[in-house]
Amino acid sequence: MLFNSLIFVVFFVVVVGTYWTLQSWSARKNLLLAASYLFYGAWNPPFALLLFATTAVDFFLGGRIAAAATPATRKAWTTASVVTNLSMLGFFKYGNFLLLNFQWLLARVGVVYQPPHLDVFLPIGISFYTFHSLSYTLDVYRGVCAPTRSLRDFTLAVSFFPQLVAGPIVRAADFLPQLVTPPVLKPGQFAWGLLLMTLGLFQKTVLADTLLAGAADTVFGYGGPLATLDAWTGVLAFAGQIFFDFAGYSTCAIGAALCLGFHLKDNFRFPYAAIGFSDFWRRWHISLSTFLRDFLYIPLGGNRSGAIMAGVNLLIVMFIGGLWHGAAWTFVVWGLIHGAFLVIERMLRTVVGEAAWAKSTVVRVLSGLATYAIVCLAWVFFRAADFPSASRLVNAMVGALAKGDAILSTREILQVGIVTALLLLAHWRLRDTSIEATVARMPRWLLGATWTAMLCTILLNQGSGNAFIYFQF
Amino acid sequence: MPLSTSSFERTIPDRPWPRLALVAASLALLAAIAWEARVRTWGYAPTLNDTSDLWAEQRGRVQPDSYVIIGDSRPHFDLDLDELERGLGQRPIQLALDGSCAYPVLADLAADGNFHGTVICSIVPGMFFAPGGPLIANSEKALKRYHHWTPAQRASHQLAMFAEEHLAFLKAEELDLPSLLARLPISNRAAVHLGPALPPYFNVIDRERRARMWEQAALAGPLQTRIKEGWIPLFTPPPPPSYLPQDVFLKGMGAAVEKRFHDTAAAVQKLRARGGRVVFVRFPNSGELRKHEDRLTPRIGAWTRLLNETKAPGIYFSDHPELAAFDCPEWSHLSAPDSVEFTKRLVPYITRALSTPAGG
């Protein structure tokens, strides 16, 4: 079920209405669990079984990890959880990719092998719920989270519908405590949740789908050389589209959870105002970057074994991070570009240190714009269908082509230019604050007018119920 | 370990939320009512949007022995389901899609082992032999929706139809925000390669996907002129892309057309082997558009060869004076009243064509 669909409106009204009518906390949790499985099963009912299987395995293993008598046994049960989860993810998401690469490797040594094409349908949101579930066993292993004795509560923690298919990646350690006692709505919490849902839908349907997606699709789908202006417009459009699409989903999720009395952490903090790549990853898909930090970078040794190993670890983490997004080498290159710039940034920091000039406004703004430009360049590899397409686009962006085709209308260029300018302006204005603090300071009339305008444009937009980009990951 | 207490709570901004929510919802509702009233003064009335969901729903109604109409917008506008039912003894399913190539749908029906019914397939050569692009993509999008239609999409479709039948402003591709933005009078760069604009809205559709031309489009006036002006660019093949030598491009196009002949013959053969039947129909066109189409895709090169290679029967409107007697007011489709009369006259030809042995 999509947030931007009519059936979700009906679903949400019925679930929220029934939820707050029920007196028993246990009955409310049962309702949420049933609603979450209905929400997920409405895509493809059999895949709800897979979701439950993942959950049940980790519930069992979480208990075994906690009860293990020796560190070796704890490690063995944790390894079992990691292997089970990653095998499931590997089969559904990376099966064909692995076979194709195996075929390529064999061909290098002269062996002709024709692998069967696995006709596997990717379960929606598998990368997200695998990490939701896996975070539980890993946190039990780390001693951050106590094992729950309630399969119902754990199943709800993994499948809670607002965050189920596209994040934020909510850790069981953050969610299970919220299931202990019934939530009490703070004054204004419900309406604030609705406003966040409106904002999320506006970001997705109006900004991402209507104002930006067209230019991005046209440019990334073009088979020939592009004019520099068109190439940049398409890439800036995608940079905005993927932010509004994904941040829009997270904002909807946070808003929907608030309406039900739950609190989910931010997944984005104005990332296009980041100064440097480490700052970017503190602001973009925060739930993934902290997951990778806690469960991969730190266990690998983090920066405890010297600068070189820290750099290697960063590259490994970003390699995995790239691959998490999709089974293609273009995603890996995207991750490695980020990894490389994270390493370069660490090196620069040791050279520049705490120099006063580095903290001047001009340098900060220029560094921020440079970060944004490189992030955009990296998006080319994220979005392009293959390396030749990416290379063609990068060449057009840097003006390396003698002649390129103009394929975007002036209206599309203006749309992308205006939205991008406003996006950057908003991120820079808000980079050191929060949406809550900003709303608290807004004049009432402006807040009411903004909310009304978002509702009106969502209605006018109508929308075609496009899926969120991150569903495919 | 944190299992008994939550360590994180979001801040709720201190604002008069109930009043703000009420004001925003009320103003949005008032704006929607005002917009609805405004678009009705422009002549719009509630009608369904011809979405992939509506198509998938009809595709799902296909029975093994159904009569199925496939093709472009001409059979969509020009065929009346009541008349077809009266004449053929069975109500056909309308699967023709505006701005599409029929081949993917024909191939899909041929691949459906359960189907052994009758296919009435419209042929507009410039569309049927399109090697790719939006014409193919439109058909493939609809097929994809049918084959991967989720329960959530089905439910949303039912709700959307209810809303569209009551609200005129929900006319997508005409009154939605993307369409309104696309109509902004902003001139383009001189050298830009843009596809031709699609014609403005000019039909109403019911739940069976029966399309009827809007009365205003059937009358001489600005709307009809706008529609007419759109056809010639739309029916003109795009120039070769700048990055391909012309001979390479033309060779590729030629190969794609040859392949389409071959694949169509194979699909027809496959259907026929199961007891299915296919009849090709060339629907009326008029005015400058007819001259343009005849010049670009002469009958002998496309229509005649298609019938020869598929050995399927065909009905070419201009071969029969009673079918050729209609004038398409906007050059490409019949008006709603004419579509009923045209269908009545077409039925005997369909019956006769289907009773002809293959290749006869």
XYZ file of N, CA and C in Angstrom, chain B residues 198-319:
366
model
N 0.554 16.301 -27.210
C -0.613 15.425 -27.361
C -1.869 16.278 -27.510
N -2.900 15.758 -28.166
C -4.118 16.560 -28.337
C -4.815 16.796 -27.008
N -5.597 17.866 -26.912
C -6.313 18.121 -25.663
C -7.426 17.097 -25.446
N -7.957 17.115 -24.252
C -9.002 16.194 -23.817
C -10.241 16.289 -24.717
N -10.724 15.155 -25.195
C -11.948 15.265 -26.007
C -12.805 14.010 -25.988
N -12.762 13.259 -24.887
C -13.701 12.134 -24.801
C -14.166 11.888 -23.368
N -15.227 11.147 -23.252
C -15.681 10.668 -21.934
C -15.659 9.138 -21.995
N -15.399 8.539 -20.842
C -15.203 7.087 -20.799
C -16.058 6.493 -19.690
N -16.609 5.323 -19.960
C -17.363 4.665 -18.888
C -16.578 3.476 -18.332
N -17.206 2.747 -17.433
C -16.470 1.684 -16.739
C -16.050 0.536 -17.649
N -16.716 0.419 -18.806
C -16.302 -0.614 -19.771
C -15.274 -0.071 -20.752
N -14.817 1.124 -20.511
C -13.844 1.820 -21.365
C -14.435 2.193 -22.725
N -15.725 2.315 -22.823
C -16.333 2.823 -24.053
C -16.055 4.320 -24.081
N -15.332 4.778 -25.106
C -15.007 6.203 -25.208
C -15.964 6.873 -26.189
N -16.434 8.026 -25.818
C -17.300 8.798 -26.723
C -16.713 10.185 -26.890
N -16.684 10.639 -28.137
C -16.125 11.965 -28.386
C -16.970 13.032 -27.697
N -16.305 13.962 -27.096
C -16.936 15.105 -26.446
C -17.670 15.911 -27.512
N -18.877 16.359 -27.213
C -19.668 17.083 -28.228
C -18.921 18.278 -28.806
N -18.220 19.014 -27.936
C -17.511 20.216 -28.393
C -16.438 19.891 -29.431
N -15.864 18.685 -29.313
C -14.821 18.307 -30.267
C -15.414 17.959 -31.627
N -16.685 17.585 -31.617
C -17.336 17.219 -32.884
C -17.827 18.449 -33.634
N -17.843 19.588 -32.961
C -18.319 20.825 -33.599
C -17.131 21.679 -34.020
N -17.282 22.340 -35.169
C -16.204 23.224 -35.616
C -15.992 24.316 -34.575
N -14.762 24.536 -34.212
C -14.477 25.554 -33.207
C -13.040 25.435 -32.742
N -12.669 26.222 -31.721
C -11.257 26.254 -31.291
C -10.746 24.896 -30.813
N -11.592 24.147 -30.084
C -11.126 22.857 -29.572
C -10.825 21.908 -30.730
N -11.775 21.865 -31.676
C -11.576 20.966 -32.818
C -10.323 21.365 -33.616
N -10.109 22.657 -33.760
C -8.920 23.122 -34.483
C -7.648 22.692 -33.753
N -7.658 22.841 -32.423
C -6.473 22.451 -31.640
C -6.180 20.961 -31.810
N -7.246 20.151 -31.830
C -7.041 18.699 -31.975
C -6.480 18.401 -33.360
N -7.110 18.992 -34.387
C -6.652 18.756 -35.768
C -5.176 19.127 -35.932
N -4.816 20.275 -35.368
C -3.439 20.754 -35.532
C -2.418 19.801 -34.915
N -2.895 18.994 -33.971
C -1.959 18.085 -33.301
C -1.624 16.842 -34.101
N -2.507 16.443 -35.038
C -2.325 15.133 -35.668
C -1.114 15.034 -36.582
N -0.919 16.036 -37.447
C 0.147 15.902 -38.451
C 1.514 15.731 -37.767
N 1.865 16.585 -36.763
C 3.157 16.342 -36.090
C 3.207 14.975 -35.403
N 2.070 14.562 -34.816
C 2.069 13.272 -34.112
C 2.242 12.101 -35.078
N 1.700 12.233 -36.271
C 1.773 11.146 -37.247
C 2.989 11.265 -38.170
N 3.894 12.179 -37.848
C 5.121 12.310 -38.632
C 6.253 11.624 -37.867
N 6.932 10.663 -38.494
C 8.000 9.976 -37.765
C 9.070 10.965 -37.316
N 9.625 10.765 -36.134
C 10.671 11.688 -35.658
C 11.912 11.561 -36.529
N 12.716 12.614 -36.617
C 13.954 12.530 -37.407
C 14.935 11.569 -36.723
N 15.898 11.055 -37.471
C 16.891 10.174 -36.845
C 17.597 10.915 -35.714
N 17.942 10.231 -34.640
C 18.660 10.916 -33.557
C 20.030 11.392 -34.029
N 20.488 12.480 -33.426
C 21.737 13.112 -33.884
C 22.934 12.183 -33.744
N 22.844 11.223 -32.829
C 24.021 10.403 -32.529
C 24.091 9.120 -33.364
N 23.140 8.972 -34.310
C 23.185 7.785 -35.174
C 23.248 8.230 -36.627
N 24.149 7.659 -37.449
C 24.140 7.992 -38.879
C 22.789 7.591 -39.482
N 22.343 8.360 -40.440
C 20.995 8.143 -40.982
C 20.825 6.730 -41.542
N 21.877 6.230 -42.235
C 21.716 4.896 -42.839
C 21.600 3.819 -41.761
N 22.352 3.991 -40.672
C 22.276 3.013 -39.574
C 20.879 3.053 -38.961
N 20.378 4.270 -38.766
C 19.047 4.430 -38.175
C 17.976 3.793 -39.066
N 18.048 4.107 -40.364
C 17.027 3.584 -41.282
C 17.107 2.063 -41.391
N 18.326 1.541 -41.344
C 18.508 0.095 -41.407
C 17.859 -0.550 -40.165
N 18.089 0.084 -39.018
C 17.507 -0.433 -37.768
C 15.987 -0.392 -37.809
N 15.459 0.711 -38.323
C 14.001 0.845 -38.415
C 13.430 -0.223 -39.345
N 14.112 -0.413 -40.477
C 13.661 -1.411 -41.448
C 13.640 -2.802 -40.830
N 14.698 -3.104 -40.090
C 14.779 -4.431 -39.457
C 13.655 -4.593 -38.435
N 13.373 -3.500 -37.694
C 12.319 -3.572 -36.673
C 10.953 -3.806 -37.321
N 10.714 -3.151 -38.456
C 9.431 -3.329 -39.148
C 9.297 -4.767 -39.657
N 10.394 -5.279 -40.231
C 10.374 -6.674 -40.710
C 10.060 -7.625 -39.558
N 10.692 -7.364 -38.439
C 10.478 -8.218 -37.266
C 9.017 -8.145 -36.805
N 8.425 -6.960 -36.886
C 7.033 -6.803 -36.447
C 6.099 -7.619 -37.347
N 6.378 -7.603 -38.672
C 5.576 -8.438 -39.587
C 5.690 -9.900 -39.167
N 6.920 -10.317 -38.954
C 7.177 -11.721 -38.624
C 6.512 -12.097 -37.299
N 6.700 -11.258 -36.271
C 6.153 -11.559 -34.939
C 4.629 -11.532 -34.948
N 4.053 -10.617 -35.727
C 2.594 -10.540 -35.788
C 2.037 -11.810 -36.430
N 2.679 -12.233 -37.512
C 2.224 -13.465 -38.175
C 2.321 -14.637 -37.209
N 3.403 -14.671 -36.427
C 3.580 -15.772 -35.469
C 2.496 -15.725 -34.393
N 2.182 -14.514 -33.911
C 1.157 -14.384 -32.863
C -0.215 -14.809 -33.391
N -0.531 -14.380 -34.606
C -1.821 -14.741 -35.205
C -1.897 -16.261 -35.383
N -0.800 -16.835 -35.845
C -0.753 -18.283 -36.064
C -0.968 -19.036 -34.744
N -0.323 -18.524 -33.703
C -0.426 -19.154 -32.381
C -1.874 -19.134 -31.884
N -2.518 -17.991 -32.063
C -3.921 -17.861 -31.649
C -4.806 -18.803 -32.463
N -4.544 -18.795 -33.757
C -5.377 -19.594 -34.652
C -5.225 -21.089 -34.342
N -4.024 -21.486 -33.967
C -3.780 -22.903 -33.658
C -4.635 -23.367 -32.480
N -5.037 -22.420 -31.624
C -5.879 -22.780 -30.472
C -7.358 -22.583 -30.771
N -7.652 -22.189 -31.987
C -9.057 -21.949 -32.346
C -9.444 -20.489 -32.272
N -8.485 -19.629 -31.979
C -8.777 -18.200 -31.925
C -8.864 -17.588 -33.315
N -9.414 -16.371 -33.389
C -9.557 -15.704 -34.685
C -9.105 -14.251 -34.552
N -8.568 -13.748 -35.649
C -8.127 -12.341 -35.651
C -8.660 -11.678 -36.901
N -9.232 -10.504 -36.748
C -9.618 -9.722 -37.915
C -9.011 -8.320 -37.763
N -8.317 -7.892 -38.809
C -7.718 -6.561 -38.794
C -8.693 -5.560 -39.404
N -8.728 -4.375 -38.810
C -9.655 -3.349 -39.297
C -8.906 -2.023 -39.458
N -9.125 -1.408 -40.614
C -8.601 -0.051 -40.818
C -9.791 0.883 -40.639
N -9.748 1.683 -39.572
C -10.876 2.567 -39.240
C -10.772 3.886 -40.003
N -11.898 4.597 -40.117
C -11.902 5.824 -40.931
C -10.977 6.925 -40.405
N -10.449 7.654 -41.341
C -9.802 8.934 -41.041
C -10.215 9.901 -42.143
N -9.925 11.173 -41.988
C -10.443 12.171 -42.932
C -9.428 13.285 -43.157
N -9.768 14.101 -44.107
C -9.072 15.366 -44.328
C -7.589 15.210 -44.587
N -6.853 16.196 -44.082
C -5.408 16.226 -44.301
C -4.723 15.024 -43.666
N -5.288 14.545 -42.590
C -4.652 13.413 -41.895
C -4.692 12.162 -42.769
N -5.807 11.956 -43.482
C -5.885 10.779 -44.349
C -4.810 10.864 -45.450
N -4.705 12.061 -46.044
C -3.692 12.230 -47.098
C -2.291 11.966 -46.531
N -2.062 12.499 -45.340
C -0.749 12.365 -44.699
C -0.431 10.890 -44.429
N -1.388 10.172 -43.853
C -1.164 8.755 -43.548
C -0.958 7.940 -44.824
N -1.783 8.211 -45.828
C -1.676 7.446 -47.073
C -0.322 7.677 -47.748
N 0.189 8.893 -47.580
C 1.485 9.211 -48.193
C 2.626 8.518 -47.421
N 2.531 8.559 -46.091
C 3.609 8.001 -45.271
C 3.606 6.473 -45.262
N 2.437 5.890 -45.192
C 2.327 4.432 -45.086
C 1.337 3.939 -46.144
N 1.798 3.849 -47.392
C 0.887 3.422 -48.454
C 0.297 2.048 -48.149
N -0.928 1.876 -48.586
C -1.686 0.673 -48.256
C -0.948 -0.616 -48.627
N -0.319 -0.594 -49.792
C 0.282 -1.842 -50.292
C 1.460 -2.299 -49.423
N 2.193 -1.332 -48.890
C 3.392 -1.688 -48.125
C 3.085 -2.210 -46.742
N 1.969 -1.814 -46.162
C 1.703 -2.207 -44.779
C 0.481 -3.115 -44.700
N -0.671 -2.569 -45.061
C -1.932 -3.288 -44.894
C -1.967 -4.584 -45.716
N -1.712 -4.440 -47.008
C -1.801 -5.604 -47.900
C -0.807 -6.682 -47.487
N 0.404 -6.237 -47.179
C 1.429 -7.201 -46.782
C 1.073 -7.871 -45.452
N 0.502 -7.106 -44.549
C 0.114 -7.679 -43.238
C -0.908 -8.798 -43.427
N -1.905 -8.533 -44.277
C -2.933 -9.560 -44.502
C -2.324 -10.783 -45.192
N -1.415 -10.528 -46.121
C -0.778 -11.646 -46.820
C 0.035 -12.509 -45.862
N 0.798 -11.853 -45.009
C 1.707 -12.611 -44.137
C 0.985 -13.287 -42.985
N -0.068 -12.664 -42.487
C -0.786 -13.277 -41.358
C -1.899 -14.199 -41.837
N -2.293 -14.041 -43.101
C -3.418 -14.791 -43.670
C -4.687 -14.568 -42.845
N -4.763 -13.408 -42.234
C -5.962 -13.055 -41.461
C -6.855 -12.162 -42.322
N -8.158 -12.187 -42.084
C -9.040 -11.305 -42.846
C -8.887 -9.845 -42.416
N -9.231 -8.945 -43.322
C -9.124 -7.536 -42.992
C -10.285 -6.731 -43.564
N -10.615 -5.655 -42.914
C -11.687 -4.761 -43.383
C -11.092 -3.359 -43.479
N -11.006 -2.851 -44.698
C -10.446 -1.511 -44.914
C -11.627 -0.587 -45.203
N -11.835 0.396 -44.353
C -13.072 1.184 -44.420
C -13.351 1.729 -45.825
N -12.301 2.154 -46.536
C -12.556 2.830 -47.812
C -12.938 1.858 -48.931
N -12.826 0.543 -48.655
C -13.258 -0.446 -49.647
C -14.773 -0.566 -49.701
